[in-house]
Coordinates of C-alpha atoms and ligand atoms in Angstrom, one line a residue:
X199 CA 0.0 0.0 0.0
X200 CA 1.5 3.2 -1.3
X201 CA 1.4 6.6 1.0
X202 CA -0.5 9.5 -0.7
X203 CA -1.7 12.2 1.5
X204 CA -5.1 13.6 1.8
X205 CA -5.0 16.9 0.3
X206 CA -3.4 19.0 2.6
X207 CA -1.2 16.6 4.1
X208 CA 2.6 18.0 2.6
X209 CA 3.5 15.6 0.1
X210 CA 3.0 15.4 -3.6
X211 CA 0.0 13.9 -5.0
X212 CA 0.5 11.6 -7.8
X213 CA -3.1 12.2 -9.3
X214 CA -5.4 15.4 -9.4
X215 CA -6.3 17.2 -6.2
X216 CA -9.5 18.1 -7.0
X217 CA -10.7 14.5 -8.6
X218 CA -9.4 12.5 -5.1
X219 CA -10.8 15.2 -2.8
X220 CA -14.4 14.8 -5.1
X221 CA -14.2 11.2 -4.9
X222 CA -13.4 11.1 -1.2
X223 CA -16.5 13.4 -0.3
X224 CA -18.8 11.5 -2.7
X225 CA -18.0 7.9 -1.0
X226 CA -16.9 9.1 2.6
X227 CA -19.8 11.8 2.8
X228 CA -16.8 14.4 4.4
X229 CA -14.0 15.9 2.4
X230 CA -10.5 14.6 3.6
X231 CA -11.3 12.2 6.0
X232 CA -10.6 8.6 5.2
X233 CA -13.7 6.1 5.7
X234 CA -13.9 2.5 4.5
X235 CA -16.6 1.6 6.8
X236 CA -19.9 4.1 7.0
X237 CA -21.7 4.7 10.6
X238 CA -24.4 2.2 9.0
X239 CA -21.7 -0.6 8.2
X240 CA -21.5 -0.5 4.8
X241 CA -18.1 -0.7 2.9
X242 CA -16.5 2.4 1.1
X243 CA -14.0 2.2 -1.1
X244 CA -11.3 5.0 -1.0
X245 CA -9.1 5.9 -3.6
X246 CA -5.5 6.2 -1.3
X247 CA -6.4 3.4 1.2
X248 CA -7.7 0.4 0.4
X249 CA -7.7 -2.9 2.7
X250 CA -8.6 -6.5 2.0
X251 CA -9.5 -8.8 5.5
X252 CA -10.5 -12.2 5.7
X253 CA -13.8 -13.1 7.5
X254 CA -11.4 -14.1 10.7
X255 CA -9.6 -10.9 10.8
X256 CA -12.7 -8.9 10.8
X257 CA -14.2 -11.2 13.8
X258 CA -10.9 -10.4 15.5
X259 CA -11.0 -6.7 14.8
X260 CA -14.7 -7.3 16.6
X261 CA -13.2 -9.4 19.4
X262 CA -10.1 -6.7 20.6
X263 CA -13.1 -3.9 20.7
X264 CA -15.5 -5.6 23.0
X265 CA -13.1 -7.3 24.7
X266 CA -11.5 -4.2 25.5
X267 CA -14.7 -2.2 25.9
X268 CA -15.8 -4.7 28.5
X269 CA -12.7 -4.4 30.1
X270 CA -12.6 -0.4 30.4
X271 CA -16.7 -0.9 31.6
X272 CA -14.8 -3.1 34.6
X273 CA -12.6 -0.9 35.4
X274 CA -14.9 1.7 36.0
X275 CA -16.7 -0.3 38.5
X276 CA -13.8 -1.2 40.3
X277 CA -12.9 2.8 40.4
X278 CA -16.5 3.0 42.0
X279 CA -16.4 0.8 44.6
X280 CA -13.4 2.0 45.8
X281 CA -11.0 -0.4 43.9
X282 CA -9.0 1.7 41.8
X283 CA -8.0 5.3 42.8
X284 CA -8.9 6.6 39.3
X285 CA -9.8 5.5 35.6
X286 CA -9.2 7.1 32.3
X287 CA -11.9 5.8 30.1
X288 CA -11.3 4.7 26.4
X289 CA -15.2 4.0 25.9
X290 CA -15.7 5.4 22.0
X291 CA -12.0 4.8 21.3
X292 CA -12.0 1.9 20.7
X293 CA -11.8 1.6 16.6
X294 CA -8.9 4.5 17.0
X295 CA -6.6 2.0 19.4
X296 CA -7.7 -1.5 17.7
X297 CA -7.0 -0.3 14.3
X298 CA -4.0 1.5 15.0
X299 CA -2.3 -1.2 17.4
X300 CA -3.3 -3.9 15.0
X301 CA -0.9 -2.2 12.3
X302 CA 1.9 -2.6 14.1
X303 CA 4.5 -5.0 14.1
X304 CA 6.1 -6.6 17.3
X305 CA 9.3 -4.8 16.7
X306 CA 7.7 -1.6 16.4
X307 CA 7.9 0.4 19.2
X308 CA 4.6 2.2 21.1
X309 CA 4.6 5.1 23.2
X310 CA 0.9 5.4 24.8
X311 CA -0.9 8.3 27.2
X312 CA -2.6 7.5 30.0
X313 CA -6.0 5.9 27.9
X314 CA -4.9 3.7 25.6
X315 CA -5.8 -0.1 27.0
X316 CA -6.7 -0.8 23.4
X317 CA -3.3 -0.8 22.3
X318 CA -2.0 -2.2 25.3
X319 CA -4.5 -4.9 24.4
X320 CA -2.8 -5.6 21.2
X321 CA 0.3 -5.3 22.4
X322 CA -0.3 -8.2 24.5
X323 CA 0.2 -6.5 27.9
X324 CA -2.0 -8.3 30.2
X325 CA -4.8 -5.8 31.1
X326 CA -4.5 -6.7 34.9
X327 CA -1.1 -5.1 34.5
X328 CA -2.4 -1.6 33.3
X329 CA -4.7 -1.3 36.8
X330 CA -1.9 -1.4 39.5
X331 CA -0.8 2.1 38.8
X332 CA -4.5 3.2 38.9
X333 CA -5.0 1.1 41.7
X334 CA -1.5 2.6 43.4
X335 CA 0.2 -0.3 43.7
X336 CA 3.0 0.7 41.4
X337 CA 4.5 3.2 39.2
X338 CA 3.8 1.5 35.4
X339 CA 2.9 -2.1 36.0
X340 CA 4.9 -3.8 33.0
X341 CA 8.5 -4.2 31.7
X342 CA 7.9 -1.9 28.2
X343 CA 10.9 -3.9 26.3
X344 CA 8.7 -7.3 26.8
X345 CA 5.9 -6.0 24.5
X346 CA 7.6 -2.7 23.2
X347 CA 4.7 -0.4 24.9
X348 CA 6.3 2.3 27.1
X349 CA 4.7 2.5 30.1
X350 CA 2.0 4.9 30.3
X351 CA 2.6 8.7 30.6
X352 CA 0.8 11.4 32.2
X353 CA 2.7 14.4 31.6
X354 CA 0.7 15.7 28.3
X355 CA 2.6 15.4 25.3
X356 CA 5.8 14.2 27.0
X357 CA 5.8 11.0 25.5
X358 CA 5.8 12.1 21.6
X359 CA 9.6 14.2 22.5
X360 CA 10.5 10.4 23.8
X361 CA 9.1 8.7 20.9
X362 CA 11.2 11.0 18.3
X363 CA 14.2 9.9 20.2
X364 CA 13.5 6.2 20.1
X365 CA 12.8 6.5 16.3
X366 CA 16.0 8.3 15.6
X367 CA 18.4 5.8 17.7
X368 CA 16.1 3.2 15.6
X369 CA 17.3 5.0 12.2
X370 CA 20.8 5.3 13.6
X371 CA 20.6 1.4 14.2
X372 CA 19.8 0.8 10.5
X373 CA 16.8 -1.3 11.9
X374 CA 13.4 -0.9 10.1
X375 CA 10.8 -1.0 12.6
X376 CA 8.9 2.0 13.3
X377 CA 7.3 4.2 16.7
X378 CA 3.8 4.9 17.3
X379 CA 3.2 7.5 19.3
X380 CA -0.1 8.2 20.7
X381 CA -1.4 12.0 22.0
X382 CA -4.8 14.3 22.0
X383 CA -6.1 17.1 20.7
X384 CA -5.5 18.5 23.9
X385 CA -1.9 17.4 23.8
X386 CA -1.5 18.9 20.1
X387 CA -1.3 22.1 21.4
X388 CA 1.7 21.4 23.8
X389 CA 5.4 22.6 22.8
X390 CA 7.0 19.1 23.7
X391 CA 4.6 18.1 20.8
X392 CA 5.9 20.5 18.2
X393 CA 9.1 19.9 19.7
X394 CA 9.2 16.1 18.6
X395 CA 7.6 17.5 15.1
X396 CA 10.2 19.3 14.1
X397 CA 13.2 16.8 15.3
X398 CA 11.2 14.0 14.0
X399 CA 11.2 16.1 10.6
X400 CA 14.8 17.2 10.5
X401 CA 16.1 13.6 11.0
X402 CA 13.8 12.0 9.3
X403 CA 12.7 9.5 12.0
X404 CA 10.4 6.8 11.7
X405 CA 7.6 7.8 13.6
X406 CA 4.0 8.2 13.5
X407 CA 2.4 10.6 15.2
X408 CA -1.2 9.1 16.3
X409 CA -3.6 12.2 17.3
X410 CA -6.6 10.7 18.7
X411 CA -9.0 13.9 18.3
X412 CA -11.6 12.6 20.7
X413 CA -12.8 16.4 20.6
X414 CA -12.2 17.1 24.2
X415 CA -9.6 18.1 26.5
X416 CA -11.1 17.6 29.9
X417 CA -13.3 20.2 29.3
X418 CA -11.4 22.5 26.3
X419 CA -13.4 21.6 23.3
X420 CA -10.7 20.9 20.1
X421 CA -11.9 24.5 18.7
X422 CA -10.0 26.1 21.8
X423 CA -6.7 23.7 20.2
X424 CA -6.3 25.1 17.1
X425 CA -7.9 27.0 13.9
X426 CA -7.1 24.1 11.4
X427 CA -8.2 20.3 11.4
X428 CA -5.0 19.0 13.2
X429 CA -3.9 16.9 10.9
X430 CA -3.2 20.0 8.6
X431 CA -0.4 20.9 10.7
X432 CA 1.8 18.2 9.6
X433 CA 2.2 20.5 6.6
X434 CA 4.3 23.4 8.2
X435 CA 6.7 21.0 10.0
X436 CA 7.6 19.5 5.9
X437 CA 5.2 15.7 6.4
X438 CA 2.3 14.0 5.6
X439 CA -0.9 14.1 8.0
X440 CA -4.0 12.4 6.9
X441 CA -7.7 12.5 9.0
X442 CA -9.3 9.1 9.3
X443 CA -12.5 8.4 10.6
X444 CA -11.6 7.1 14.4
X445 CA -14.7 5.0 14.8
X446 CA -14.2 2.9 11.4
X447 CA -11.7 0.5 12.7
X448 CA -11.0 -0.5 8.9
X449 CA -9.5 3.0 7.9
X450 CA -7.9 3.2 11.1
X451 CA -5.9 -0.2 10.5
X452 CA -5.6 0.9 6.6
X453 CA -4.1 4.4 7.0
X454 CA -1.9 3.3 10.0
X455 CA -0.7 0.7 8.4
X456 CA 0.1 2.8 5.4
X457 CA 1.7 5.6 7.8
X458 CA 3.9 2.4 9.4
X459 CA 5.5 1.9 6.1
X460 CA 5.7 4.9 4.8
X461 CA 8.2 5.4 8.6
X462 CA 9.7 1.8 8.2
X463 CA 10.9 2.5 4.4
X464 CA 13.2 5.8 5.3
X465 CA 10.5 8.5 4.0
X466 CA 10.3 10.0 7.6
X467 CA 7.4 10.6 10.3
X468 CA 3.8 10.6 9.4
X469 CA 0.7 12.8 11.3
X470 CA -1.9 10.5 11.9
X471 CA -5.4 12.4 12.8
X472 CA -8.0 9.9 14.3
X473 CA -11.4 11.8 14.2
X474 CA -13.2 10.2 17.0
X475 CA -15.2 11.1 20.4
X476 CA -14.5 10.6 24.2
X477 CA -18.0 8.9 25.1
X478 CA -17.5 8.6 28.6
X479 CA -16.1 11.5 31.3
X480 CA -12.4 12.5 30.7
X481 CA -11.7 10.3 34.3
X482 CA -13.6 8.9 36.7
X483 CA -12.9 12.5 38.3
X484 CA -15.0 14.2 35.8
X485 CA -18.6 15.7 35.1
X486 CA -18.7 15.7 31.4
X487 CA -22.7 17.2 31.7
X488 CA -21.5 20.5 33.1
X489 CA -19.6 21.6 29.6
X490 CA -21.0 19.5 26.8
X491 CA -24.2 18.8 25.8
X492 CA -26.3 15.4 25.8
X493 CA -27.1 16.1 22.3
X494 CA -23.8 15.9 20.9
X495 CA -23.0 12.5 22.7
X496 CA -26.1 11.1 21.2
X497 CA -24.8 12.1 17.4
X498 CA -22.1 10.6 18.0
X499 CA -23.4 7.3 19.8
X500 CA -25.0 6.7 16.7
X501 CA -21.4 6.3 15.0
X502 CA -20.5 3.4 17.6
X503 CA -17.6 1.5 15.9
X504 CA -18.6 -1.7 17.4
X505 CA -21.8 -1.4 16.5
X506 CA -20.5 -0.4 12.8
X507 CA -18.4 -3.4 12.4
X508 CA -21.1 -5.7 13.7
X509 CA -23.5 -3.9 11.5
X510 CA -20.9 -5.0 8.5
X511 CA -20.6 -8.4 9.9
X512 CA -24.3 -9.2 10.1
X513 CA -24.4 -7.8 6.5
X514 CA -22.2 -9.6 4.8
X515 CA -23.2 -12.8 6.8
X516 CA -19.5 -13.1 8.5
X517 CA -20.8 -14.2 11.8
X518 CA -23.4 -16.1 13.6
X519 CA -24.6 -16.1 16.6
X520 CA -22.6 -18.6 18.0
X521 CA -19.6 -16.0 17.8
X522 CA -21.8 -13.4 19.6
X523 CA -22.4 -15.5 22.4
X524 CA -18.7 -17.1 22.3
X525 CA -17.3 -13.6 23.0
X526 CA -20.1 -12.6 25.4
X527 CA -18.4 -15.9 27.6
X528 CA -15.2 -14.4 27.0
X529 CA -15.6 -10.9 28.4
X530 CA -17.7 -12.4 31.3
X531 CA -14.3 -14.3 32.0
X532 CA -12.5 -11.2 31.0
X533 CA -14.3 -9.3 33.7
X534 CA -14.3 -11.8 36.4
X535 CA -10.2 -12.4 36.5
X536 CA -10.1 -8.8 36.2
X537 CA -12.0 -8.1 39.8
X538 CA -10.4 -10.9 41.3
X539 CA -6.8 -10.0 40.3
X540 CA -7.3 -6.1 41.3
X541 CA -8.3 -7.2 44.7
X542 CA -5.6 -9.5 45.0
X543 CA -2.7 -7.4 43.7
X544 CA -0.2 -6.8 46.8
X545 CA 0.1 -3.7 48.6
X546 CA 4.0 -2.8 48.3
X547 CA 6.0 -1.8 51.3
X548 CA 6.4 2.2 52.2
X549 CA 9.9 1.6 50.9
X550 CA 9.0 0.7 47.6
X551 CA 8.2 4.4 46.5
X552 CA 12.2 4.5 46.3
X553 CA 12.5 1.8 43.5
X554 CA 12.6 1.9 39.8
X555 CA 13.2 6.1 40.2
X556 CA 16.5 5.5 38.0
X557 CA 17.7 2.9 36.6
X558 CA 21.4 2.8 37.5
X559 CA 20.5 4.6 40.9
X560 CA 21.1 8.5 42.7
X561 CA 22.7 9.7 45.5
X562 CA 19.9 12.1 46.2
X563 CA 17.4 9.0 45.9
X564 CA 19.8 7.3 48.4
X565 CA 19.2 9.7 50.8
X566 CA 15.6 10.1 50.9
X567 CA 15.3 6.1 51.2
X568 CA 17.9 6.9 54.2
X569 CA 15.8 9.7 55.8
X570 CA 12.4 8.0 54.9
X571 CA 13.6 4.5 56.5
X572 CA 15.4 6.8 59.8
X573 CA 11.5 8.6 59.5
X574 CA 9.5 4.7 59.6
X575 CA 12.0 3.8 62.5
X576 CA 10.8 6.7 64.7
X577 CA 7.2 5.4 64.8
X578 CA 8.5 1.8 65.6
X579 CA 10.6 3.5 69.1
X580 CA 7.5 5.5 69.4
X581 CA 5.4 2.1 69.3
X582 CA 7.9 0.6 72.3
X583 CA 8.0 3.6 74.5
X584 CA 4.3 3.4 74.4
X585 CA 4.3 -0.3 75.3
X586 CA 6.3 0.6 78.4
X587 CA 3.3 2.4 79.9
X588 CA 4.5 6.0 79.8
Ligands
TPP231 C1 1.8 18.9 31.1 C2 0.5 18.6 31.7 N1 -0.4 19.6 31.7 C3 -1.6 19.4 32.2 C4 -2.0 18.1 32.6 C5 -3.4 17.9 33.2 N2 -4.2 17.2 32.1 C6 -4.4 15.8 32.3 S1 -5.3 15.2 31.0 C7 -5.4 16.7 30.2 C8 -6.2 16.9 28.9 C9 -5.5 16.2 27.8 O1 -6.4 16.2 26.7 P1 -6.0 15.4 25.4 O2 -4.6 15.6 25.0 O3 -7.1 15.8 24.4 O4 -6.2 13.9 25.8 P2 -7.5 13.1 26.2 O5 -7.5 13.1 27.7 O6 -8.7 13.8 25.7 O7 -7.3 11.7 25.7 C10 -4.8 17.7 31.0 C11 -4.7 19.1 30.7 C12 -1.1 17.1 32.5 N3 -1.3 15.9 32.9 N4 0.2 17.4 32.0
MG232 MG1 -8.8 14.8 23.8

């Protein structure tokens, strides 16, 4: 699959702006944004992207998203009843993070926020192992060199500065896998993001930029992030961007996968904009109904991608209800060692909080594990004096 971008995406077209850009509104019903999948589950054709899955792949495309859907619906709970200190919720997402994590290669390298348990999912990182830090039991919860996923990263936009790094030691290595790195709208507007842009540019590295415009920054609607569709800002900084539909997990998987190689073969970083919506509360923090309205979540409930690609599956006659119900078992299991595990995971000791901080150590770390161990000793005298009746 060859790399052209959408119209304003930087680099040259090999066939008539205006006929591609006519074509793309006529099938996708919205100029520039790639769709291969409509909200009612019927399949597109797009003249730059084009994808070809067999009736198993597109059952497993259908799997990851309830699976992982179920699984972000547990962890809420468990954030409710007390379980988990916090939850960033993916619900909506899920087409964006399936698609895009199921275009990647194991040797690729994946740098996530804080919400994406889709990728993680197809990464293979056991989705137990993405609660402890929400549950405070650790700092990360997984090595990131077993399943190249960095750990997860809360400092907004920090991540893609990290990413650009990793993909220019990769280019220096002569290897050709290539990093995904995952941000927000919210994140767009960040200077470590146009920071990474512009190195990632310069040096050429083989990265792709994956914005998931879910529309909302907590509560900053995108309009407050910039003037132009994001994706259009790949221009200025000299490469492609492209805006894909972020609930049609086929263009997702097509135009990452496109973006991937157009990285891996030495043509430089790629600006992926997935166009999609943040169904649920920004955390488990947040009141979503005091700055956006119940109408717009409805619109865009009615663009569900799982409901989209079962919509195509029941179409097309790729699955009975056999499947259904097989995966309904699943997530039931899903779910259940989900609860258990959280509720089993160990509470570290107090001295933990010292561990992992760097990885060849500090002297300044050494002596806060000195003063906080001297500190936890004073309660334990404390506790014998007391014992002696005084
Ligand atoms: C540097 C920094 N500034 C502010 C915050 C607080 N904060 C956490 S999430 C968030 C909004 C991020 O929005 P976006 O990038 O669109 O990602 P989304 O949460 O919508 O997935 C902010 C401002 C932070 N974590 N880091
Ligand atoms: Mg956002």
């Amino acid at each position: 699959m060859s790399v052209k971008s959408t119209a304003d995406g930087g680099a040259p077209a090999k066939r008539g702006r205006t006929t591609r850009a006519a074509a793309a509104k006529r099938r996708s019903g919205e100029p520039g944004l790639v769709q291969l999948l409509t909200p009612q589950g019927e399949r597109v054709e797009h003249d730059d992207y084009a994808i070809d899955l067999t009736a198993e792949e597109l059952r497993g495309l259908y799997r990851d998203m309830v699976l992982t859907r179920r699984f972000d619906g547990e962890a809420i709970t468990l954030q409710r009843q007390g379980e988990l200190g916090l939850w960033a919720s993916l619900l909506g997402q899920e087409a964006a993070q399936i698609g895009s994590g199921r275009a990647t290669r194991p040797d690729d390298y994946v740098f996530p926020t804080y919400r994406e348990h889709g990728v993680a999912w197809t990464r293979d990182v056991d989705p137990l192992n993405l609660l402890g830090m929400f549950r405070g039991v650790n700092n990360g919860g997984w090595d990131p060199n077993e399943n190249n996923f960095h750990l997860y990263t809360i400092v907004i936009g920090s991540q893609t500065l990290h990413a650009a790094g990793y993909a220019m030691g990769v280019a220096k290595d002569g290897a050709d896998s290539a990093v995904l790195a995952y941000f927000g709208d919210g994140a767009s507007s960040q200077g470590d993001v146009a920071e990474a842009f512009t190195f990632a540019a310069v040096y050429n590295a083989p990265v792709v930029f994956f914005c998931q415009n879910n529309q909302w920054a907590i509560s900053e609607p995108t309009e407050k992030q910039s003037r132009v569709p994001i994706y259009q800002r790949a221009a200025g900084y000299g490469f492609p961007g492209v805006r894909v539909d972020g609930n049609d997990v086929l263009a997702v998987l097509a135009v990452t996968r496109a973006a991937l190689e157009h990285a891996r073969s030495g043509q430089g970083p790629m600006l992926v904009e997935a166009f999609t919506y943040r169904m649920g509360a920004h955390t488990t923090t947040d009141d979503p109904t005091r700055y956006r309205s119940e109408e717009e979540r409805e619109e865009w409930a009615s663009k569900d991608p799982i409901a989209r690609l079962r919509a195509y599956l029941d179409r097309e006659g790729l699955a009975d209800e056999d499947f259904y119900t097989g995966i309904d078992t699943e997530s039931d299991a899903l779910a259940k060692r989900v609860r258990e595990g959280v509720r089993n995971m160990p509470n570290p000791g107090p001295m933990a909080i010292f561990d992992n901080v760097y990885a060849d150590g500090s002297s300044l770390v050494d002596e806060e594990r000195a003063q906080f161990a001297e500190y936890l000793a004073s309660f334990e005298e404390d506790g014998a004096t007391a014992g002696q009746g005084h």
